Amino acid sequence: MKTTLLFLLLRLYFTSAQSRATLIVSPSSSQFFEYNSVSLICDHSSSDEWTVWRYTNGNKLSSCDSGWGNPTPSRCDIKAIKPLDSGMYWCESKYRDSSNMVNITIITGKGVILQSPAGLVTEGDNITLNCKEQNTNNLQAEFYRNNFSVSTKPEGNMTIHQVSKSNEGEYKCRMSENKSSPSWLLIEDGLDPAVLTVSPDSSQTFEYKILNLSCRHDRSSHGWRIARVTLDHKLSHCGVGWGTPSSSGCFIQTAKKTDSAVYWCESATRQRSNSVNFTVHHGNVTLQTPLRPLTEGDNVTLLCKTKTSHTLPCDFYKDGAHVKTEPAGHMTIHGVSTSDEGLYWCHIAGYGESPPSWLFVRGSNSSPSPSALTIILIRLPVVVAPFAICTVLALFSCRHTGNSLKSC
């Protein structure tokens, strides 16, 4: 029993490790002068490719290959960054797992920037904040935290030694008569980001159904809020024109076609959950498929249904080709593999077609990157140690009482 439990925990641990990424900004800053070069790198623990995404101040959601950057595997380079590039950036895998977010601000003319770590900072590190005017160096600067002056430095930089949670906050600086935009200093809390879950657990539903979205987190759901981008590229948060915020997420009493969107959870510390592409259909047929990616070897059932029945004969399609006809409205795939991954939909005679839905399958042979192996080697003892200790104590107890190992 203990061996089985340990195996399940290890599988969960490695799957979780492979579904995480960190967005690294190079040079490491969240503020830049116009025409600077910036690289955005997805540091991750799987063999999958990740893509850099952003939504800008115009609330437009787009990926690096949309024309604003030069995409390479798990990386995006911006050669001459401009004010229109100001916005929130993150990495996302094809399975819709996500990295942390970084708020990047671009300053023009003779403005001031505050150079501070772009990502989460580890408690105990030493960090330096640099206040800069374009084409000038080492001028006196005053630093502010949460709008209160904390220090004036003659050479324009301030070092915080052994940073702690108490140093977290919104920082600005003033040089001459110019003030920088705010920059957040955020401390790593060691916890995995939240996971967005949706009830009903399907990528499609009919109009006027109840929709419940929850941010599931190791500690609590407090401090997380749900955001979405609709089909017309509008970004908004639960409670602003749609949905009712709840203690765990967001509640939509009567879902409508306009609620079709990509949803995710955000925290105050710029953490971001997985995203979910959810369709609210006004037609007669929906296809129920899992929201989260499957793992090779899993079994999955696809359900084709109308508003009144889920047992009618139907045809299933994948990537434009007919797969099979099922007499009772459902198709089960046993032991899925990556070859089963694709875009599915179904058709019921006399009722019509469902919208398409992606079925994602995570390969079981993904190998962690070298940086991931380092993280795993550091953290793995935390997972294994309790079970190793229990096993040693059990063996000692067996030897002490004279019982055989088998009986123990």
mmCIF file of N, CA and C in Angstrom, residues 153-279:
data_model
loop_
_atom_site.group_PDB
_atom_site.id
_atom_site.type_symbol
_atom_site.label_atom_id
_atom_site.label_comp_id
_atom_site.label_asym_id
_atom_site.label_seq_id
_atom_site.Cartn_x
_atom_site.Cartn_y
_atom_site.Cartn_z
ATOM 1 N N LYS A 153 19.634 57.880 -2.389
ATOM 2 C CA LYS A 153 20.968 57.355 -2.681
ATOM 3 C C LYS A 153 21.684 58.266 -3.678
ATOM 4 N N PRO A 154 22.929 58.634 -3.391
ATOM 5 C CA PRO A 154 23.650 59.593 -4.250
ATOM 6 C C PRO A 154 23.997 59.049 -5.622
ATOM 7 N N GLU A 155 24.101 57.725 -5.772
ATOM 8 C CA GLU A 155 24.509 57.156 -7.059
ATOM 9 C C GLU A 155 23.364 56.455 -7.778
ATOM 10 N N GLY A 156 22.127 56.612 -7.282
ATOM 11 C CA GLY A 156 20.958 56.127 -8.012
ATOM 12 C C GLY A 156 20.627 54.668 -7.856
ATOM 13 N N ASN A 157 21.286 53.959 -6.924
ATOM 14 C CA ASN A 157 20.921 52.551 -6.724
ATOM 15 C C ASN A 157 20.798 52.229 -5.240
ATOM 16 N N MET A 158 19.876 51.334 -4.934
ATOM 17 C CA MET A 158 19.602 50.946 -3.554
ATOM 18 C C MET A 158 19.622 49.424 -3.448
ATOM 19 N N THR A 159 20.400 48.893 -2.521
ATOM 20 C CA THR A 159 20.490 47.443 -2.323
ATOM 21 C C THR A 159 19.703 47.041 -1.080
ATOM 22 N N ILE A 160 18.894 46.006 -1.239
ATOM 23 C CA ILE A 160 18.176 45.418 -0.108
ATOM 24 C C ILE A 160 18.860 44.089 0.206
ATOM 25 N N HIS A 161 19.450 43.988 1.395
ATOM 26 C CA HIS A 161 20.171 42.779 1.789
ATOM 27 C C HIS A 161 19.211 41.788 2.439
ATOM 28 N N GLN A 162 19.374 40.522 2.074
ATOM 29 C CA GLN A 162 18.564 39.430 2.638
ATOM 30 C C GLN A 162 17.078 39.801 2.606
ATOM 31 N N VAL A 163 16.589 39.961 1.400
ATOM 32 C CA VAL A 163 15.208 40.397 1.203
ATOM 33 C C VAL A 163 14.231 39.415 1.861
ATOM 34 N N SER A 164 13.158 39.953 2.417
ATOM 35 C CA SER A 164 12.144 39.126 3.093
ATOM 36 C C SER A 164 10.755 39.567 2.631
ATOM 37 N N LYS A 165 9.756 38.847 3.108
ATOM 38 C CA LYS A 165 8.371 39.134 2.731
ATOM 39 C C LYS A 165 7.982 40.562 3.106
ATOM 40 N N SER A 166 8.603 41.090 4.164
ATOM 41 C CA SER A 166 8.276 42.450 4.603
ATOM 42 C C SER A 166 8.747 43.504 3.602
ATOM 43 N N ASN A 167 9.666 43.134 2.693
ATOM 44 C CA ASN A 167 10.153 44.075 1.680
ATOM 45 C C ASN A 167 9.267 44.099 0.433
ATOM 46 N N GLU A 168 8.310 43.175 0.370
ATOM 47 C CA GLU A 168 7.442 43.089 -0.798
ATOM 48 C C GLU A 168 6.596 44.355 -0.920
ATOM 49 N N GLY A 169 6.347 44.811 -2.136
ATOM 50 C CA GLY A 169 5.504 45.979 -2.321
ATOM 51 C C GLY A 169 5.741 46.666 -3.646
ATOM 52 N N GLU A 170 5.130 47.844 -3.785
ATOM 53 C CA GLU A 170 5.227 48.635 -5.000
ATOM 54 C C GLU A 170 6.319 49.697 -4.828
ATOM 55 N N TYR A 171 7.316 49.667 -5.683
ATOM 56 C CA TYR A 171 8.451 50.580 -5.588
ATOM 57 C C TYR A 171 8.431 51.579 -6.741
ATOM 58 N N LYS A 172 8.876 52.805 -6.432
ATOM 59 C CA LYS A 172 9.094 53.846 -7.437
ATOM 60 C C LYS A 172 10.394 54.569 -7.094
ATOM 61 N N CYS A 173 10.873 55.348 -8.034
ATOM 62 C CA CYS A 173 12.018 56.201 -7.733
ATOM 63 C C CYS A 173 11.835 57.554 -8.395
ATOM 64 N N ARG A 174 12.531 58.556 -7.869
ATOM 65 C CA ARG A 174 12.494 59.911 -8.429
ATOM 66 C C ARG A 174 13.919 60.382 -8.667
ATOM 67 N N MET A 175 14.146 60.864 -9.868
ATOM 68 C CA MET A 175 15.461 61.395 -10.230
ATOM 69 C C MET A 175 15.242 62.750 -10.894
ATOM 70 N N SER A 176 15.911 63.783 -10.383
ATOM 71 C CA SER A 176 15.638 65.162 -10.801
ATOM 72 C C SER A 176 14.168 65.440 -10.497
ATOM 73 N N GLU A 177 13.403 65.841 -11.509
ATOM 74 C CA GLU A 177 11.977 66.108 -11.286
ATOM 75 C C GLU A 177 11.088 64.988 -11.821
ATOM 76 N N ASN A 178 11.697 63.900 -12.292
ATOM 77 C CA ASN A 178 10.927 62.832 -12.931
ATOM 78 C C ASN A 178 10.799 61.617 -12.022
ATOM 79 N N LYS A 179 9.589 61.032 -12.055
ATOM 80 C CA LYS A 179 9.319 59.841 -11.260
ATOM 81 C C LYS A 179 9.116 58.648 -12.187
ATOM 82 N N SER A 180 9.556 57.479 -11.740
ATOM 83 C CA SER A 180 9.377 56.257 -12.539
ATOM 84 C C SER A 180 7.946 55.740 -12.407
ATOM 85 N N SER A 181 7.595 54.833 -13.294
ATOM 86 C CA SER A 181 6.360 54.063 -13.122
ATOM 87 C C SER A 181 6.558 53.088 -11.971
ATOM 88 N N PRO A 182 5.468 52.594 -11.361
ATOM 89 C CA PRO A 182 5.617 51.638 -10.266
ATOM 90 C C PRO A 182 6.148 50.292 -10.742
ATOM 91 N N SER A 183 6.909 49.629 -9.894
ATOM 92 C CA SER A 183 7.434 48.289 -10.170
ATOM 93 C C SER A 183 7.243 47.454 -8.919
ATOM 94 N N TRP A 184 6.672 46.285 -9.081
ATOM 95 C CA TRP A 184 6.391 45.432 -7.922
ATOM 96 C C TRP A 184 7.575 44.526 -7.604
ATOM 97 N N LEU A 185 7.916 44.475 -6.320
ATOM 98 C CA LEU A 185 8.897 43.504 -5.838
ATOM 99 C C LEU A 185 8.110 42.377 -5.182
ATOM 100 N N LEU A 186 8.235 41.179 -5.739
ATOM 101 C CA LEU A 186 7.425 40.042 -5.305
ATOM 102 C C LEU A 186 8.327 38.916 -4.828
ATOM 103 N N ILE A 187 7.966 38.323 -3.685
ATOM 104 C CA ILE A 187 8.774 37.282 -3.056
ATOM 105 C C ILE A 187 8.170 35.910 -3.351
ATOM 106 N N GLU A 188 9.016 34.986 -3.783
ATOM 107 C CA GLU A 188 8.595 33.607 -4.054
ATOM 108 C C GLU A 188 8.070 32.972 -2.770
ATOM 109 N N ASP A 189 6.867 32.344 -2.841
ATOM 110 C CA ASP A 189 6.303 31.716 -1.641
ATOM 111 C C ASP A 189 6.483 30.204 -1.622
ATOM 112 N N GLY A 190 7.090 29.636 -2.693
ATOM 113 C CA GLY A 190 7.382 28.205 -2.713
ATOM 114 C C GLY A 190 6.198 27.326 -3.058
ATOM 115 N N LEU A 191 5.037 27.910 -3.286
ATOM 116 C CA LEU A 191 3.841 27.123 -3.573
ATOM 117 C C LEU A 191 3.592 27.078 -5.076
ATOM 118 N N ASP A 192 2.999 25.974 -5.518
ATOM 119 C CA ASP A 192 2.600 25.878 -6.912
ATOM 120 C C ASP A 192 1.457 26.849 -7.176
ATOM 121 N N PRO A 193 1.319 27.316 -8.423
ATOM 122 C CA PRO A 193 0.182 28.190 -8.744
ATOM 123 C C PRO A 193 -1.141 27.434 -8.640
ATOM 124 N N ALA A 194 -2.219 28.178 -8.626
ATOM 125 C CA ALA A 194 -3.546 27.579 -8.539
ATOM 126 C C ALA A 194 -3.858 26.794 -9.815
ATOM 127 N N VAL A 195 -4.837 25.919 -9.709
ATOM 128 C CA VAL A 195 -5.360 25.183 -10.863
ATOM 129 C C VAL A 195 -6.805 25.622 -11.064
ATOM 130 N N LEU A 196 -7.138 26.050 -12.284
ATOM 131 C CA LEU A 196 -8.511 26.440 -12.592
ATOM 132 C C LEU A 196 -9.329 25.199 -12.905
ATOM 133 N N THR A 197 -10.421 25.023 -12.171
ATOM 134 C CA THR A 197 -11.356 23.933 -12.449
ATOM 135 C C THR A 197 -12.707 24.531 -12.807
ATOM 136 N N VAL A 198 -13.445 23.820 -13.647
ATOM 137 C CA VAL A 198 -14.735 24.300 -14.118
ATOM 138 C C VAL A 198 -15.778 23.214 -13.882
ATOM 139 N N SER A 199 -16.929 23.626 -13.403
ATOM 140 C CA SER A 199 -18.063 22.705 -13.242
ATOM 141 C C SER A 199 -19.234 23.256 -14.056
ATOM 142 N N PRO A 200 -19.729 22.472 -15.027
ATOM 143 C CA PRO A 200 -19.415 21.075 -15.319
ATOM 144 C C PRO A 200 -18.025 20.894 -15.928
ATOM 145 N N ASP A 201 -17.420 19.719 -15.685
ATOM 146 C CA ASP A 201 -16.063 19.430 -16.148
ATOM 147 C C ASP A 201 -16.092 19.026 -17.622
ATOM 148 N N SER A 202 -16.292 20.017 -18.468
ATOM 149 C CA SER A 202 -16.326 19.799 -19.908
ATOM 150 C C SER A 202 -15.942 21.096 -20.585
ATOM 151 N N SER A 203 -15.463 20.999 -21.808
ATOM 152 C CA SER A 203 -15.047 22.203 -22.530
ATOM 153 C C SER A 203 -16.224 22.888 -23.226
ATOM 154 N N GLN A 204 -17.426 22.281 -23.159
ATOM 155 C CA GLN A 204 -18.607 22.870 -23.786
ATOM 156 C C GLN A 204 -19.829 22.715 -22.885
ATOM 157 N N THR A 205 -20.747 23.664 -23.010
ATOM 158 C CA THR A 205 -22.037 23.551 -22.352
ATOM 159 C C THR A 205 -23.067 24.307 -23.182
ATOM 160 N N PHE A 206 -24.343 24.042 -22.914
ATOM 161 C CA PHE A 206 -25.408 24.775 -23.598
ATOM 162 C C PHE A 206 -25.651 26.118 -22.921
ATOM 163 N N GLU A 207 -26.259 27.042 -23.670
ATOM 164 C CA GLU A 207 -26.625 28.333 -23.104
ATOM 165 C C GLU A 207 -27.592 28.160 -21.935
ATOM 166 N N TYR A 208 -27.534 29.123 -21.013
ATOM 167 C CA TYR A 208 -28.428 29.243 -19.856
ATOM 168 C C TYR A 208 -28.167 28.183 -18.786
ATOM 169 N N LYS A 209 -27.032 27.487 -18.876
ATOM 170 C CA LYS A 209 -26.626 26.563 -17.817
ATOM 171 C C LYS A 209 -25.791 27.313 -16.780
ATOM 172 N N ILE A 210 -25.697 26.744 -15.582
ATOM 173 C CA ILE A 210 -24.863 27.319 -14.523
ATOM 174 C C ILE A 210 -23.406 26.953 -14.781
ATOM 175 N N LEU A 211 -22.525 27.907 -14.570
ATOM 176 C CA LEU A 211 -21.092 27.686 -14.766
ATOM 177 C C LEU A 211 -20.360 28.135 -13.507
ATOM 178 N N ASN A 212 -19.580 27.241 -12.922
ATOM 179 C CA ASN A 212 -18.857 27.535 -11.684
ATOM 180 C C ASN A 212 -17.349 27.351 -11.933
ATOM 181 N N LEU A 213 -16.576 28.418 -11.745
ATOM 182 C CA LEU A 213 -15.132 28.368 -11.966
ATOM 183 C C LEU A 213 -14.430 28.547 -10.629
ATOM 184 N N SER A 214 -13.467 27.666 -10.333
ATOM 185 C CA SER A 214 -12.784 27.699 -9.033
ATOM 186 C C SER A 214 -11.268 27.703 -9.219
ATOM 187 N N CYS A 215 -10.592 28.472 -8.349
ATOM 188 C CA CYS A 215 -9.134 28.491 -8.313
ATOM 189 C C CYS A 215 -8.687 27.600 -7.154
ATOM 190 N N ARG A 216 -8.256 26.382 -7.466
ATOM 191 C CA ARG A 216 -7.845 25.440 -6.432
ATOM 192 C C ARG A 216 -6.364 25.638 -6.143
ATOM 193 N N HIS A 217 -6.032 25.861 -4.864
ATOM 194 C CA HIS A 217 -4.655 26.186 -4.488
ATOM 195 C C HIS A 217 -4.251 25.383 -3.272
ATOM 196 N N ASP A 218 -2.908 25.158 -3.118
ATOM 197 C CA ASP A 218 -2.398 24.378 -1.989
ATOM 198 C C ASP A 218 -2.810 24.983 -0.653
ATOM 199 N N ARG A 219 -2.760 26.304 -0.577
ATOM 200 C CA ARG A 219 -3.022 26.965 0.711
ATOM 201 C C ARG A 219 -4.479 27.387 0.823
ATOM 202 N N SER A 220 -4.937 28.186 -0.109
ATOM 203 C CA SER A 220 -6.328 28.630 -0.137
ATOM 204 C C SER A 220 -6.577 29.290 -1.477
ATOM 205 N N SER A 221 -7.856 29.629 -1.740
ATOM 206 C CA SER A 221 -8.211 30.326 -2.966
ATOM 207 C C SER A 221 -8.191 31.833 -2.755
ATOM 208 N N HIS A 222 -7.927 32.261 -1.521
ATOM 209 C CA HIS A 222 -7.952 33.685 -1.216
ATOM 210 C C HIS A 222 -6.840 34.417 -1.973
ATOM 211 N N GLY A 223 -7.192 35.572 -2.544
ATOM 212 C CA GLY A 223 -6.201 36.368 -3.260
ATOM 213 C C GLY A 223 -6.105 36.054 -4.732
ATOM 214 N N TRP A 224 -6.824 35.036 -5.196
ATOM 215 C CA TRP A 224 -6.847 34.706 -6.618
ATOM 216 C C TRP A 224 -8.142 35.231 -7.230
ATOM 217 N N ARG A 225 -8.073 35.731 -8.443
ATOM 218 C CA ARG A 225 -9.272 36.166 -9.143
ATOM 219 C C ARG A 225 -9.268 35.592 -10.549
ATOM 220 N N ILE A 226 -10.451 35.488 -11.131
ATOM 221 C CA ILE A 226 -10.586 34.848 -12.438
ATOM 222 C C ILE A 226 -10.700 35.905 -13.526
ATOM 223 N N ALA A 227 -9.888 35.714 -14.562
ATOM 224 C CA ALA A 227 -9.882 36.613 -15.720
ATOM 225 C C ALA A 227 -10.283 35.826 -16.954
ATOM 226 N N ARG A 228 -10.651 36.553 -17.990
ATOM 227 C CA ARG A 228 -10.983 35.884 -19.253
ATOM 228 C C ARG A 228 -10.735 36.819 -20.422
ATOM 229 N N VAL A 229 -10.529 36.220 -21.593
ATOM 230 C CA VAL A 229 -10.497 36.940 -22.860
ATOM 231 C C VAL A 229 -11.546 36.300 -23.757
ATOM 232 N N THR A 230 -12.522 37.089 -24.198
ATOM 233 C CA THR A 230 -13.609 36.576 -25.022
ATOM 234 C C THR A 230 -13.211 36.525 -26.490
ATOM 235 N N LEU A 231 -14.128 36.030 -27.326
ATOM 236 C CA LEU A 231 -13.814 35.842 -28.744
ATOM 237 C C LEU A 231 -13.534 37.159 -29.460
ATOM 238 N N ASP A 232 -14.051 38.275 -28.906
ATOM 239 C CA ASP A 232 -13.773 39.579 -29.510
ATOM 240 C C ASP A 232 -12.543 40.239 -28.878
ATOM 241 N N HIS A 233 -11.702 39.426 -28.189
ATOM 242 C CA HIS A 233 -10.404 39.847 -27.635
ATOM 243 C C HIS A 233 -10.532 40.824 -26.460
ATOM 244 N N LYS A 234 -11.673 40.832 -25.773
ATOM 245 C CA LYS A 234 -11.850 41.721 -24.627
ATOM 246 C C LYS A 234 -11.400 41.023 -23.348
ATOM 247 N N LEU A 235 -10.492 41.680 -22.629
ATOM 248 C CA LEU A 235 -9.995 41.161 -21.354
ATOM 249 C C LEU A 235 -10.788 41.780 -20.210
ATOM 250 N N SER A 236 -11.221 40.954 -19.259
ATOM 251 C CA SER A 236 -11.944 41.467 -18.099
ATOM 252 C C SER A 236 -11.841 40.456 -16.963
ATOM 253 N N HIS A 237 -12.226 40.899 -15.767
ATOM 254 C CA HIS A 237 -12.186 40.046 -14.582
ATOM 255 C C HIS A 237 -13.594 39.797 -14.052
ATOM 256 N N CYS A 238 -13.763 38.661 -13.392
ATOM 257 C CA CYS A 238 -15.060 38.277 -12.830
ATOM 258 C C CYS A 238 -15.591 39.405 -11.941
ATOM 259 N N GLY A 239 -16.874 39.734 -12.133
ATOM 260 C CA GLY A 239 -17.494 40.810 -11.363
ATOM 261 C C GLY A 239 -17.523 42.128 -12.103
ATOM 262 N N VAL A 240 -16.791 42.217 -13.230
ATOM 263 C CA VAL A 240 -16.777 43.445 -14.032
ATOM 264 C C VAL A 240 -17.562 43.178 -15.321
ATOM 265 N N GLY A 241 -18.877 43.272 -15.227
ATOM 266 C CA GLY A 241 -19.730 43.060 -16.388
ATOM 267 C C GLY A 241 -20.177 41.626 -16.585
ATOM 268 N N TRP A 242 -19.616 40.701 -15.835
ATOM 269 C CA TRP A 242 -20.017 39.287 -15.943
ATOM 270 C C TRP A 242 -19.641 38.554 -14.657
ATOM 271 N N GLY A 243 -20.419 37.539 -14.313
ATOM 272 C CA GLY A 243 -20.086 36.661 -13.187
ATOM 273 C C GLY A 243 -20.212 37.324 -11.828
ATOM 274 N N THR A 244 -20.268 36.469 -10.815
ATOM 275 C CA THR A 244 -20.307 36.907 -9.419
ATOM 276 C C THR A 244 -19.111 36.310 -8.697
ATOM 277 N N PRO A 245 -18.179 37.137 -8.203
ATOM 278 C CA PRO A 245 -17.028 36.584 -7.474
ATOM 279 C C PRO A 245 -17.479 35.784 -6.254
ATOM 280 N N SER A 246 -16.808 34.655 -6.004
ATOM 281 C CA SER A 246 -17.080 33.822 -4.830
ATOM 282 C C SER A 246 -15.779 33.629 -4.065
ATOM 283 N N SER A 247 -15.872 32.966 -2.909
ATOM 284 C CA SER A 247 -14.671 32.753 -2.090
ATOM 285 C C SER A 247 -13.640 31.901 -2.801
ATOM 286 N N SER A 248 -14.086 31.073 -3.757
ATOM 287 C CA SER A 248 -13.149 30.186 -4.448
ATOM 288 C C SER A 248 -12.935 30.546 -5.907
ATOM 289 N N GLY A 249 -13.719 31.498 -6.436
ATOM 290 C CA GLY A 249 -13.551 31.814 -7.846
ATOM 291 C C GLY A 249 -14.639 32.699 -8.404
ATOM 292 N N CYS A 250 -15.481 32.129 -9.265
ATOM 293 C CA CYS A 250 -16.492 32.918 -9.966
ATOM 294 C C CYS A 250 -17.691 32.045 -10.308
ATOM 295 N N PHE A 251 -18.884 32.630 -10.208
ATOM 296 C CA PHE A 251 -20.125 31.905 -10.462
ATOM 297 C C PHE A 251 -20.901 32.632 -11.548
ATOM 298 N N ILE A 252 -21.266 31.905 -12.604
ATOM 299 C CA ILE A 252 -22.084 32.462 -13.687
ATOM 300 C C ILE A 252 -23.433 31.756 -13.649
ATOM 301 N N GLN A 253 -24.482 32.497 -13.333
ATOM 302 C CA GLN A 253 -25.799 31.905 -13.109
ATOM 303 C C GLN A 253 -26.408 31.348 -14.387
ATOM 304 N N THR A 254 -26.364 32.137 -15.471
ATOM 305 C CA THR A 254 -26.918 31.687 -16.753
ATOM 306 C C THR A 254 -25.904 31.994 -17.849
ATOM 307 N N ALA A 255 -25.125 30.998 -18.206
ATOM 308 C CA ALA A 255 -24.072 31.185 -19.215
ATOM 309 C C ALA A 255 -24.690 31.443 -20.587
ATOM 310 N N LYS A 256 -24.080 32.372 -21.316
ATOM 311 C CA LYS A 256 -24.553 32.709 -22.657
ATOM 312 C C LYS A 256 -23.411 32.571 -23.660
ATOM 313 N N LYS A 257 -23.762 32.683 -24.941
ATOM 314 C CA LYS A 257 -22.757 32.522 -25.985
ATOM 315 C C LYS A 257 -21.597 33.502 -25.783
ATOM 316 N N THR A 258 -21.902 34.706 -25.296
ATOM 317 C CA THR A 258 -20.862 35.720 -25.080
ATOM 318 C C THR A 258 -19.913 35.343 -23.940
ATOM 319 N N ASP A 259 -20.245 34.298 -23.175
ATOM 320 C CA ASP A 259 -19.351 33.812 -22.120
ATOM 321 C C ASP A 259 -18.331 32.807 -22.650
ATOM 322 N N SER A 260 -18.400 32.482 -23.940
ATOM 323 C CA SER A 260 -17.354 31.658 -24.558
ATOM 324 C C SER A 260 -16.045 32.440 -24.496
ATOM 325 N N ALA A 261 -15.015 31.840 -23.890
ATOM 326 C CA ALA A 261 -13.785 32.596 -23.646
ATOM 327 C C ALA A 261 -12.674 31.674 -23.189
ATOM 328 N N VAL A 262 -11.463 32.236 -23.116
ATOM 329 C CA VAL A 262 -10.336 31.591 -22.436
ATOM 330 C C VAL A 262 -10.291 32.157 -21.021
ATOM 331 N N TYR A 263 -10.359 31.260 -20.009
ATOM 332 C CA TYR A 263 -10.406 31.653 -18.600
ATOM 333 C C TYR A 263 -9.120 31.230 -17.884
ATOM 334 N N TRP A 264 -8.720 31.984 -16.861
ATOM 335 C CA TRP A 264 -7.595 31.588 -16.009
ATOM 336 C C TRP A 264 -7.704 32.296 -14.662
ATOM 337 N N CYS A 265 -6.865 31.886 -13.706
ATOM 338 C CA CYS A 265 -6.775 32.521 -12.388
ATOM 339 C C CYS A 265 -5.500 33.359 -12.317
ATOM 340 N N GLU A 266 -5.602 34.510 -11.624
ATOM 341 C CA GLU A 266 -4.446 35.368 -11.393
ATOM 342 C C GLU A 266 -4.331 35.673 -9.908
ATOM 343 N N SER A 267 -3.092 35.807 -9.434
ATOM 344 C CA SER A 267 -2.877 36.206 -8.048
ATOM 345 C C SER A 267 -2.240 37.590 -8.005
ATOM 346 N N ALA A 268 -2.246 38.199 -6.813
ATOM 347 C CA ALA A 268 -1.647 39.523 -6.643
ATOM 348 C C ALA A 268 -0.142 39.494 -6.884
ATOM 349 N N THR A 269 0.476 38.313 -6.730
ATOM 350 C CA THR A 269 1.922 38.182 -6.916
ATOM 351 C C THR A 269 2.291 37.744 -8.338
ATOM 352 N N ARG A 270 1.356 38.003 -9.294
ATOM 353 C CA ARG A 270 1.614 37.731 -10.716
ATOM 354 C C ARG A 270 1.734 36.242 -11.047
ATOM 355 N N GLN A 271 1.234 35.386 -10.174
ATOM 356 C CA GLN A 271 1.150 33.980 -10.537
ATOM 357 C C GLN A 271 -0.053 33.788 -11.443
ATOM 358 N N ARG A 272 0.000 32.770 -12.282
ATOM 359 C CA ARG A 272 -1.079 32.519 -13.230
ATOM 360 C C ARG A 272 -1.346 31.027 -13.294
ATOM 361 N N SER A 273 -2.611 30.651 -13.287
ATOM 362 C CA SER A 273 -2.973 29.233 -13.361
ATOM 363 C C SER A 273 -2.930 28.758 -14.806
ATOM 364 N N ASN A 274 -3.281 27.493 -15.006
ATOM 365 C CA ASN A 274 -3.562 26.993 -16.348
ATOM 366 C C ASN A 274 -4.729 27.800 -16.930
ATOM 367 N N SER A 275 -4.862 27.790 -18.226
ATOM 368 C CA SER A 275 -6.014 28.431 -18.855
ATOM 369 C C SER A 275 -6.935 27.371 -19.439
ATOM 370 N N VAL A 276 -8.196 27.749 -19.599
ATOM 371 C CA VAL A 276 -9.224 26.832 -20.088
ATOM 372 C C VAL A 276 -10.000 27.526 -21.205
ATOM 373 N N ASN A 277 -10.106 26.854 -22.346
ATOM 374 C CA ASN A 277 -10.886 27.378 -23.469
ATOM 375 C C ASN A 277 -12.289 26.788 -23.384
ATOM 376 N N PHE A 278 -13.268 27.632 -22.999
ATOM 377 C CA PHE A 278 -14.621 27.135 -22.727
ATOM 378 C C PHE A 278 -15.599 27.716 -23.738
ATOM 379 N N THR A 279 -16.462 26.845 -24.273
ATOM 380 C CA THR A 279 -17.447 27.241 -25.279
ATOM 381 C C THR A 279 -18.856 27.099 -24.735
#
